[in-house]
Amino acid sequence: MQIGLSPTAYNPNLFQASRAGSTCRSSPLNPLKRSPSASARELNPISTTESTMKHLSNLEKLLQKQSSQPKPPAPRSVEKSRGNGSPENKGRGLLEGLNLATIWPEIKAAEEMSPRHLNRLQRLLSKSPEYSPRNNLGSRWREYHGCNDWSGLIDPLDENLRREVIRYGEFIQAAYRCFHSDPATSADEAPIARHVTMPDRSYRVTKSLYATSSIGLPKWVDDAAPDLGWMTQRTSWVGYVAVCNDQREIARMGRRDIVISLRGTATCLEWAENMRDLLVQIPNQTDPTENNLIPKVECGFLSLYKTRGAHVPSLAESVTEEIKRLMKLYKGETLSITVTGHSLGAALALLVADGLSTCASDVPPVAVFSFGGPRVGNRGFTNQINANNVKVLRIVNSQDVITKVPGMFVSEELDNALRNNSNGVHVAKVLDVLDNNMPWAYSHVGTELRVDTKMSPFLKPNADVACCHDLEAYLHLVDGFLSSKCPFRANAKRSLVKLLSEQKSNVKKLYTNKAKALSLNLEREGLSMSSCLPSPS
């Protein structure tokens, strides 16, 4: 049964010719009867609005009656597409071009309440995975790995790149889950190997990674709050190295991929390191880059990257050692190195990629996929990343404040505008002096894929800071992003279960209420979060 509000009531002359020989019948959901006479076609806007409200009220009653009846089988995840040349699709395209929803909001409300829309919502609220297609990348894998800085793939967003970005984001979610399942690290003995539940079974974890803070909390803090436990530990599990071992997946991707996945901030000392935002030189890297700029990075990020733990090596040493081992193990094969991270992990990913790019003479192509990452270094560090041929794709939410810090005085947009004006040569010299001497002269690195929370039809436009920085919200926005002119696609496939469970207060009430009406049961769907701590992001 298809129930909807015909938009011709608002524009009686639109389909006058096609309706000349038809007769109007009353609907059991609409108490008003239409007359085919000419006088009845001139409807009052007030009565039309009242008709719409009664229509929605009756439809709600019908849905409530249906919810009490036995539930039909779950809809199939793959829907058959209709022919593009059908009269229905042509008429729908014409109506969409009119954009009637901006004139009469009631039509939009009726569409969101329609059985067809609820059917799609129920599918999105199911746990059954449905992804964008994994096509054969083959000879184009270098293009998707950033050899051309993803030129022509971002706006509009290529469907293969969308799937790759989401896949690397799910590797970070696996790092979060592994850390939350057992966040404590012993200070008296070497840590044991951890089991990471991978989202892609074609990958196998080969190395656990740890980050250590160079600072510690005073002893009185532990005495005053002994229950903090792992929140005050200096060394924490931060991520892993994994390699693709499935031959079919290797053939699909066109190479054997090595992934380094890094989580975001979790412990108190990691937060403290984030606050140490002065720029410092990278040890053993004093050679100036283009325009005589000295590479500098944030003090706290560099500390977590370089500091050794009591029983574990530093993050820099662990990653370099493991990559060299894998390069030797798979010598002769086509390899790639992909570093992915969220928040603090995105900052560490840049330092890891920069270090790996010069660790050997025959290093495979290195690319970074970062989500919600802060600025890491100055323009000298940006020049060094580019000179080492490290490709960086930054996924940025316009509403995420973390992507706008640290740094002050001059943004990237203003900096480029000043350098490109008529007096750009003289201004550039002044800005280069500031970059070398100012302690907060930060600059972003790489190519940007910008999404926006306000473009999601499911999230509130005034979503809070935590939601705008949440990794699942990022993946939801990437899955729906089509282009800058059409920010959210209608056939987005990613399930809303995790987003609803973590960001319920930021999801529009229409969908939270419909989730209850559709009897969404997270335990029944297999989403058990009781054994895990909430994500600090």
Coordinates of C-alpha atoms in Angstrom, one line a residue, residues 8-515:
T8 CA -1.1 18.5 -7.4
A9 CA -3.4 20.0 -4.7
Y10 CA -1.0 22.9 -4.5
N11 CA -0.6 23.4 -8.2
P12 CA -3.8 22.4 -10.0
N13 CA -2.6 23.4 -13.4
L14 CA 0.5 21.2 -13.3
F15 CA -1.1 17.9 -14.4
Q16 CA -4.4 19.3 -15.6
A17 CA -4.1 17.6 -19.0
S18 CA -3.2 14.2 -17.6
R19 CA -6.0 14.3 -15.0
A20 CA -8.8 15.4 -17.4
G21 CA -10.2 12.0 -17.9
S22 CA -9.6 10.6 -14.4
T23 CA -12.0 10.6 -11.4
C24 CA -11.0 11.4 -7.8
R25 CA -11.8 8.9 -5.2
S26 CA -11.9 9.5 -1.5
S27 CA -9.1 8.0 0.7
P28 CA -9.8 6.1 3.9
L29 CA -7.0 8.2 5.5
N30 CA -8.3 11.6 4.3
P31 CA -11.8 12.5 5.4
L32 CA -12.1 15.2 2.8
K33 CA -13.6 14.3 -0.6
R34 CA -12.5 16.0 -3.7
S35 CA -14.8 17.0 -6.5
P36 CA -13.7 16.9 -10.1
S37 CA -15.6 20.2 -10.7
A38 CA -13.6 23.3 -11.5
S39 CA -14.7 25.1 -8.4
A40 CA -13.3 22.4 -6.1
R41 CA -9.9 22.7 -7.7
E42 CA -9.3 26.1 -6.3
L43 CA -8.4 25.0 -2.8
N44 CA -7.8 27.4 0.1
P45 CA -4.2 27.0 1.5
I46 CA -5.6 27.0 5.0
S47 CA -7.9 24.0 4.3
T48 CA -5.1 22.3 2.5
T49 CA -2.8 22.6 5.5
E50 CA -5.6 21.2 7.7
S51 CA -6.1 18.4 5.3
T52 CA -2.4 17.6 5.5
M53 CA -2.4 17.5 9.3
K54 CA -5.4 15.2 9.4
H55 CA -3.8 13.0 6.8
L56 CA -0.6 12.7 9.0
S57 CA -2.7 12.1 12.1
N58 CA -4.6 9.3 10.4
L59 CA -1.4 7.8 9.0
E60 CA 0.1 7.8 12.5
K61 CA -2.9 6.0 13.9
L62 CA -2.6 3.4 11.1
L63 CA 1.1 2.9 11.9
Q64 CA 0.3 2.4 15.5
K65 CA -2.3 -0.2 14.6
Q66 CA 0.3 -2.0 12.4
S67 CA 2.9 -2.0 15.2
S68 CA 0.6 -4.1 17.4
Q69 CA 0.2 -6.7 14.7
P70 CA 2.8 -9.5 14.0
K71 CA 5.9 -8.0 12.3
P72 CA 6.4 -8.9 8.6
P73 CA 9.8 -10.3 7.6
A74 CA 12.6 -7.8 7.6
P75 CA 13.0 -6.0 4.2
R76 CA 15.8 -7.2 2.0
S77 CA 18.9 -5.0 2.1
V78 CA 19.2 -4.7 -1.6
E79 CA 16.4 -2.9 -3.4
K80 CA 15.7 -3.3 -7.1
S81 CA 16.1 -0.2 -9.1
R82 CA 13.3 1.0 -11.4
G83 CA 13.8 1.9 -15.0
N84 CA 15.1 5.4 -15.4
G85 CA 12.7 6.0 -18.3
S86 CA 9.5 5.1 -16.5
P87 CA 6.8 7.8 -16.3
E88 CA 6.9 7.6 -12.5
N89 CA 10.6 8.5 -12.4
K90 CA 10.1 11.3 -15.0
G91 CA 7.2 12.7 -12.9
R92 CA 9.3 12.4 -9.7
G93 CA 12.2 14.3 -11.3
L94 CA 9.8 17.1 -12.3
L95 CA 8.4 17.4 -8.8
E96 CA 11.8 17.3 -7.2
G97 CA 12.8 20.1 -9.6
L98 CA 9.9 22.2 -8.3
N99 CA 11.3 21.8 -4.7
L100 CA 7.8 22.0 -3.2
A101 CA 9.1 21.1 0.3
T102 CA 10.6 24.5 0.7
I103 CA 7.2 26.1 0.0
W104 CA 5.0 23.7 1.9
P105 CA 6.9 22.0 4.8
E106 CA 4.0 19.7 5.3
I107 CA 4.9 17.8 2.1
K108 CA 8.4 17.0 3.6
A109 CA 6.8 15.8 6.8
A110 CA 4.4 13.6 4.9
E111 CA 7.3 12.1 2.9
E112 CA 9.3 11.3 6.1
M113 CA 6.2 9.7 7.6
S114 CA 5.4 7.6 4.5
P115 CA 5.6 3.8 4.7
R116 CA 8.3 3.8 2.0
H117 CA 10.5 6.1 4.1
L118 CA 9.8 4.1 7.2
N119 CA 10.8 1.0 5.3
R120 CA 14.1 2.5 4.4
L121 CA 14.6 3.8 8.0
Q122 CA 13.9 0.3 9.3
R123 CA 16.6 -1.1 7.0
L124 CA 19.1 1.6 8.2
L125 CA 18.3 0.7 11.8
S126 CA 19.0 -2.9 11.2
K127 CA 22.5 -4.3 12.1
S128 CA 22.8 -6.1 8.7
P129 CA 25.8 -4.6 6.9
E130 CA 25.3 -3.0 3.6
Y131 CA 28.3 -1.2 2.1
S132 CA 29.1 0.7 -1.0
P133 CA 30.5 -1.8 -3.6
R134 CA 34.0 -3.0 -3.3
N135 CA 35.0 -2.8 -6.9
N136 CA 38.3 -4.1 -8.3
L137 CA 40.8 -1.2 -8.0
G138 CA 43.4 -3.1 -10.0
S139 CA 45.8 -0.8 -11.8
R140 CA 44.2 2.3 -10.3
W141 CA 45.1 1.6 -6.8
R142 CA 47.9 4.2 -6.7
E143 CA 45.3 6.8 -7.7
Y144 CA 43.1 5.8 -4.8
H145 CA 46.2 5.8 -2.6
G146 CA 46.8 9.4 -3.4
C147 CA 49.5 9.5 -6.0
N148 CA 47.7 12.4 -7.7
D149 CA 46.5 13.9 -4.3
W150 CA 43.0 12.3 -5.1
S151 CA 42.4 14.8 -7.9
G152 CA 39.0 14.3 -9.4
L153 CA 37.9 11.8 -6.8
I154 CA 36.6 14.0 -4.0
D155 CA 34.1 16.4 -5.5
P156 CA 32.0 14.5 -6.4
L157 CA 33.2 11.7 -4.1
D158 CA 34.1 8.6 -6.0
E159 CA 32.3 5.5 -4.8
N160 CA 35.4 3.4 -4.6
L161 CA 37.2 6.1 -2.6
R162 CA 34.2 6.4 -0.3
R163 CA 34.4 2.7 0.5
E164 CA 38.1 2.9 1.1
V165 CA 37.8 5.8 3.5
I166 CA 35.1 4.1 5.5
R167 CA 37.0 0.9 5.6
Y168 CA 40.1 2.7 7.1
G169 CA 37.8 4.4 9.5
E170 CA 36.5 1.0 10.7
F171 CA 40.1 0.0 11.4
I172 CA 40.3 2.9 13.9
Q173 CA 37.0 1.7 15.5
A174 CA 38.6 -1.7 16.0
A175 CA 41.5 0.1 17.8
Y176 CA 39.0 1.9 20.1
R177 CA 37.2 -1.4 20.9
C178 CA 40.4 -3.2 21.7
F179 CA 41.6 -0.5 24.0
H180 CA 38.3 -0.1 25.8
S181 CA 38.0 -3.9 26.4
D182 CA 41.2 -3.7 28.5
P183 CA 42.6 -0.2 28.9
A184 CA 45.1 -0.9 31.7
T185 CA 48.8 -1.5 31.0
S186 CA 51.0 -3.0 33.7
A187 CA 53.8 -0.7 34.9
D188 CA 55.8 -3.7 36.3
E189 CA 56.1 -6.1 33.4
A190 CA 56.0 -6.1 29.6
P191 CA 52.5 -6.2 28.2
I192 CA 51.1 -9.3 26.7
A193 CA 49.8 -9.6 23.1
R194 CA 46.3 -8.2 22.5
H195 CA 43.6 -9.7 20.4
V196 CA 42.1 -7.2 18.0
T197 CA 38.7 -8.0 16.4
M198 CA 39.3 -6.8 12.8
P199 CA 36.4 -5.4 10.7
D200 CA 38.0 -6.9 7.6
R201 CA 39.0 -10.6 8.0
S202 CA 41.4 -10.4 5.2
Y203 CA 43.8 -8.5 7.5
R204 CA 45.9 -10.0 10.3
V205 CA 47.4 -8.0 13.2
T206 CA 51.1 -8.3 13.4
K207 CA 52.1 -5.8 16.1
S208 CA 50.6 -3.9 19.0
L209 CA 51.7 -0.3 19.4
Y210 CA 52.1 1.7 22.6
A211 CA 52.5 5.5 23.3
T212 CA 54.2 6.8 26.4
S213 CA 53.9 10.3 27.9
S214 CA 57.1 12.1 29.0
I215 CA 55.3 13.7 31.9
G216 CA 53.6 12.1 34.9
L217 CA 51.1 13.2 37.5
P218 CA 52.4 14.0 41.0
K219 CA 52.1 11.2 43.6
W220 CA 49.5 13.1 45.6
V221 CA 47.0 12.7 42.7
D222 CA 47.2 8.9 43.0
D223 CA 46.8 9.2 46.8
A224 CA 43.8 11.6 46.4
A225 CA 42.1 9.6 43.7
P226 CA 43.3 6.0 43.7
D227 CA 40.4 4.8 41.6
L228 CA 41.6 6.6 38.5
G229 CA 43.7 3.6 37.7
W230 CA 44.5 3.4 34.0
M231 CA 43.5 7.0 33.4
T232 CA 46.8 8.1 35.0
Q233 CA 49.1 5.5 33.4
R234 CA 52.0 6.8 31.4
T235 CA 52.1 4.0 28.8
S236 CA 48.9 3.0 26.9
W237 CA 48.0 0.7 24.0
V238 CA 47.4 3.1 21.1
G239 CA 47.0 1.0 18.0
Y240 CA 48.3 -1.8 15.8
V241 CA 49.9 -2.8 12.6
A242 CA 48.0 -5.2 10.3
V243 CA 48.8 -6.7 6.9
C244 CA 46.4 -8.1 4.2
N245 CA 46.9 -11.8 3.8
D246 CA 43.9 -12.7 1.7
Q247 CA 45.0 -13.4 -1.9
R248 CA 41.6 -12.4 -3.3
E249 CA 41.6 -9.1 -1.5
I250 CA 45.2 -8.5 -2.6
A251 CA 44.1 -9.1 -6.2
R252 CA 41.2 -6.7 -5.8
M253 CA 43.3 -3.9 -4.3
G254 CA 46.2 -4.4 -6.7
R255 CA 48.8 -4.7 -3.9
R256 CA 49.4 -6.1 -0.4
D257 CA 48.3 -3.3 2.0
I258 CA 49.9 -2.7 5.4
V259 CA 47.7 -0.7 7.7
I260 CA 48.8 1.2 10.8
S261 CA 45.7 2.2 12.9
L262 CA 45.8 4.7 15.8
R263 CA 43.1 5.6 18.2
G264 CA 42.3 9.0 19.8
T265 CA 42.9 10.5 23.2
A266 CA 41.8 8.4 26.2
T267 CA 44.0 8.9 29.3
C268 CA 44.6 11.9 31.5
L269 CA 48.3 12.2 30.5
E270 CA 47.4 12.0 26.8
W271 CA 45.1 15.0 27.4
A272 CA 47.9 16.7 29.2
E273 CA 50.2 16.1 26.2
N274 CA 47.6 17.6 23.9
M275 CA 47.8 20.9 25.9
R276 CA 51.5 21.2 25.3
D277 CA 51.0 23.1 22.1
L278 CA 54.3 24.9 21.5
L279 CA 56.1 24.1 18.3
V280 CA 59.5 22.4 18.7
Q281 CA 62.1 21.1 16.3
I282 CA 62.1 17.4 15.4
P283 CA 65.3 15.8 16.7
N284 CA 67.9 15.1 14.1
Q285 CA 66.0 17.1 11.5
T286 CA 67.5 20.5 11.5
D287 CA 67.8 21.0 7.7
P288 CA 65.6 23.8 6.5
T289 CA 63.0 23.0 3.8
E290 CA 61.6 25.2 1.1
N291 CA 61.9 29.0 1.8
N292 CA 64.4 28.1 4.6
L293 CA 61.6 27.0 6.9
I294 CA 62.7 24.7 9.8
P295 CA 60.2 21.8 10.4
K296 CA 58.5 22.0 13.7
V297 CA 55.7 20.0 15.4
E298 CA 53.7 20.2 18.5
C299 CA 55.6 19.4 21.7
G300 CA 53.0 17.0 23.1
F301 CA 52.5 15.0 20.0
L302 CA 56.2 14.6 19.5
S303 CA 56.5 13.4 23.1
L304 CA 54.0 10.6 22.7
Y305 CA 55.7 9.6 19.4
K306 CA 59.3 9.5 20.7
T307 CA 59.2 8.6 24.4
R308 CA 60.1 5.1 25.5
G309 CA 58.1 3.2 28.1
A310 CA 59.5 1.2 31.0
H311 CA 58.9 -2.1 29.2
V312 CA 58.0 -1.0 25.7
P313 CA 59.9 0.9 22.9
S314 CA 58.6 4.2 21.7
L315 CA 55.9 4.4 19.1
A316 CA 58.5 5.6 16.5
E317 CA 60.8 2.6 17.2
S318 CA 58.0 0.0 17.2
V319 CA 56.5 1.1 13.9
T320 CA 59.8 1.5 12.1
E321 CA 61.0 -1.9 13.2
E322 CA 57.8 -3.7 12.2
I323 CA 57.6 -2.1 8.8
K324 CA 61.1 -3.0 8.0
R325 CA 60.4 -6.6 9.0
L326 CA 57.3 -6.8 6.8
M327 CA 59.2 -5.2 3.9
K328 CA 61.8 -7.9 4.2
L329 CA 59.2 -10.6 4.6
Y330 CA 57.2 -9.6 1.4
K331 CA 60.2 -8.5 -0.6
G332 CA 59.4 -8.5 -4.3
E333 CA 55.7 -7.9 -3.9
T334 CA 53.8 -4.7 -4.6
L335 CA 53.2 -3.1 -1.1
S336 CA 51.6 0.0 0.2
I337 CA 51.6 1.6 3.7
T338 CA 48.4 3.2 4.9
V339 CA 48.4 5.1 8.2
T340 CA 45.0 6.0 9.6
G341 CA 44.0 7.7 12.8
H342 CA 41.3 9.8 14.6
S343 CA 41.8 12.9 16.7
L344 CA 45.1 12.4 18.5
G345 CA 45.6 9.3 16.4
A346 CA 45.4 11.5 13.3
A347 CA 48.2 13.7 14.6
L348 CA 50.4 10.7 15.5
A349 CA 49.6 9.2 12.0
L350 CA 51.4 12.2 10.4
L351 CA 54.5 11.8 12.5
V352 CA 54.5 8.0 11.8
A353 CA 54.1 8.5 8.1
D354 CA 56.9 11.1 8.1
G355 CA 59.2 8.8 9.9
L356 CA 58.5 5.8 7.7
S357 CA 59.0 7.8 4.5
T358 CA 62.7 8.0 5.2
C359 CA 63.3 4.7 7.2
A360 CA 64.7 2.9 4.1
S361 CA 65.6 3.6 0.5
D362 CA 62.9 1.4 -1.0
V363 CA 59.9 2.3 1.2
P364 CA 56.5 1.5 -0.4
P365 CA 54.1 4.4 -1.1
V366 CA 52.9 6.0 2.2
A367 CA 49.4 7.5 2.6
V368 CA 47.5 8.9 5.6
F369 CA 43.7 8.8 6.0
S370 CA 43.0 11.0 9.0
F371 CA 39.6 11.8 10.7
G372 CA 39.1 14.9 12.8
G373 CA 42.8 15.6 13.1
P374 CA 44.2 18.7 14.7
R375 CA 47.1 20.7 13.2
V376 CA 50.4 19.1 13.9
G377 CA 53.2 21.3 12.7
N378 CA 54.3 24.5 10.8
R379 CA 54.7 25.1 7.1
G380 CA 58.2 23.7 7.3
F381 CA 56.7 20.4 8.4
T382 CA 54.2 20.6 5.6
N383 CA 57.0 21.1 3.1
Q384 CA 58.8 18.2 4.6
I385 CA 55.8 15.9 4.3
N386 CA 55.4 16.9 0.6
A387 CA 59.1 16.5 -0.1
N388 CA 59.0 13.0 1.3
N389 CA 56.1 12.2 -1.0
V390 CA 53.7 11.3 1.8
K391 CA 50.1 11.6 0.6
V392 CA 47.6 12.9 3.2
L393 CA 43.8 12.9 3.0
R394 CA 42.2 14.8 5.8
I395 CA 38.5 14.1 6.5
V396 CA 37.2 17.2 8.2
N397 CA 33.8 18.1 9.7
S398 CA 33.1 21.8 9.3
Q399 CA 31.5 21.8 12.8
D400 CA 34.4 20.0 14.5
V401 CA 36.5 22.5 16.6
I402 CA 39.3 20.0 17.0
T403 CA 40.3 20.4 13.4
K404 CA 40.8 24.2 14.0
V405 CA 43.4 23.9 16.8
P406 CA 46.1 24.4 17.8
G407 CA 47.3 27.6 16.1
M408 CA 46.5 31.3 16.1
F409 CA 46.9 34.6 14.3
V410 CA 46.7 33.3 10.7
S411 CA 44.6 30.5 9.2
E412 CA 45.5 28.6 6.1
E413 CA 42.9 30.5 4.0
L414 CA 44.1 33.9 5.2
D415 CA 47.8 32.8 4.8
N416 CA 47.2 31.7 1.1
A417 CA 45.2 34.9 0.4
L418 CA 48.1 37.1 1.7
R419 CA 50.7 35.2 -0.2
N420 CA 48.7 35.4 -3.5
N421 CA 48.0 39.1 -3.5
S422 CA 49.7 41.7 -5.5
N423 CA 52.5 42.2 -2.9
G424 CA 52.7 38.4 -2.3
V425 CA 56.5 38.2 -2.5
H426 CA 57.1 40.8 0.3
V427 CA 54.2 39.4 2.4
A428 CA 55.5 35.8 2.0
K429 CA 58.9 36.8 3.4
V430 CA 57.2 38.3 6.5
L431 CA 55.0 35.3 6.9
D432 CA 58.0 32.9 6.6
V433 CA 59.8 34.9 9.4
L434 CA 56.7 34.5 11.5
D435 CA 56.6 30.7 10.7
N436 CA 60.1 30.3 11.9
N437 CA 59.8 32.3 15.1
M438 CA 56.2 32.1 16.3
P439 CA 55.4 29.3 18.7
W440 CA 51.9 28.8 17.3
A441 CA 52.4 29.2 13.6
Y442 CA 50.6 26.0 12.7
S443 CA 49.5 24.7 9.2
H444 CA 47.4 21.8 8.0
V445 CA 48.8 19.2 5.7
G446 CA 47.4 17.4 2.7
T447 CA 44.2 17.2 0.7
E448 CA 40.9 17.9 2.4
L449 CA 37.6 16.1 2.2
R450 CA 35.1 18.4 4.0
V451 CA 31.8 17.1 5.4
D452 CA 29.2 18.9 7.5
T453 CA 27.0 17.7 10.3
K454 CA 24.3 20.1 9.2
M455 CA 23.9 18.3 5.9
S456 CA 22.8 15.0 7.5
P457 CA 19.0 14.5 7.5
F458 CA 19.3 12.4 10.7
L459 CA 21.5 14.6 12.9
K460 CA 20.4 17.8 14.6
P461 CA 21.9 20.9 13.0
N462 CA 23.0 22.1 16.4
A463 CA 24.7 18.8 17.4
D464 CA 27.1 19.2 20.3
V465 CA 30.9 19.2 20.1
A466 CA 31.2 15.5 21.0
C467 CA 29.0 14.5 18.2
C468 CA 30.8 16.7 15.6
H469 CA 34.0 15.0 16.6
D470 CA 32.7 11.4 17.0
L471 CA 34.2 8.9 14.6
E472 CA 31.0 7.1 13.9
A473 CA 29.4 10.5 13.0
Y474 CA 32.3 11.0 10.6
L475 CA 31.7 7.7 8.9
H476 CA 28.0 8.4 8.7
L477 CA 28.7 11.8 7.0
V478 CA 31.3 10.3 4.6
D479 CA 28.8 7.5 3.7
G480 CA 26.2 10.1 2.8
F481 CA 28.4 12.7 1.2
L482 CA 28.0 13.0 -2.6
S483 CA 29.4 16.4 -3.5
S484 CA 29.6 19.9 -2.3
K485 CA 26.5 20.8 -4.3
C486 CA 24.6 17.7 -3.1
P487 CA 26.0 17.1 0.4
F488 CA 24.0 14.0 1.4
R489 CA 22.9 11.2 -1.0
A490 CA 19.5 9.6 -0.6
N491 CA 20.7 6.1 -0.9
A492 CA 23.2 6.2 2.0
K493 CA 23.8 2.6 3.2
R494 CA 25.5 2.8 6.6
S495 CA 23.5 1.4 9.5
L496 CA 22.3 4.0 12.0
V497 CA 22.3 1.6 15.0
K498 CA 25.8 2.6 16.3
L499 CA 25.1 6.3 15.7
L500 CA 21.8 6.1 17.5
S501 CA 23.3 4.3 20.5
E502 CA 26.2 6.7 20.9
Q503 CA 24.7 10.0 19.8
K504 CA 21.0 9.6 20.6
S505 CA 20.6 13.1 22.0
N506 CA 22.0 14.5 18.8
V507 CA 19.7 12.5 16.4
K508 CA 16.5 14.3 15.3
K509 CA 13.5 13.4 17.5
L510 CA 11.6 12.2 14.4
Y511 CA 14.0 9.3 14.0
T512 CA 14.5 8.5 17.6
N513 CA 10.7 8.3 18.0
K514 CA 10.4 6.2 14.8
A515 CA 13.2 3.9 16.2

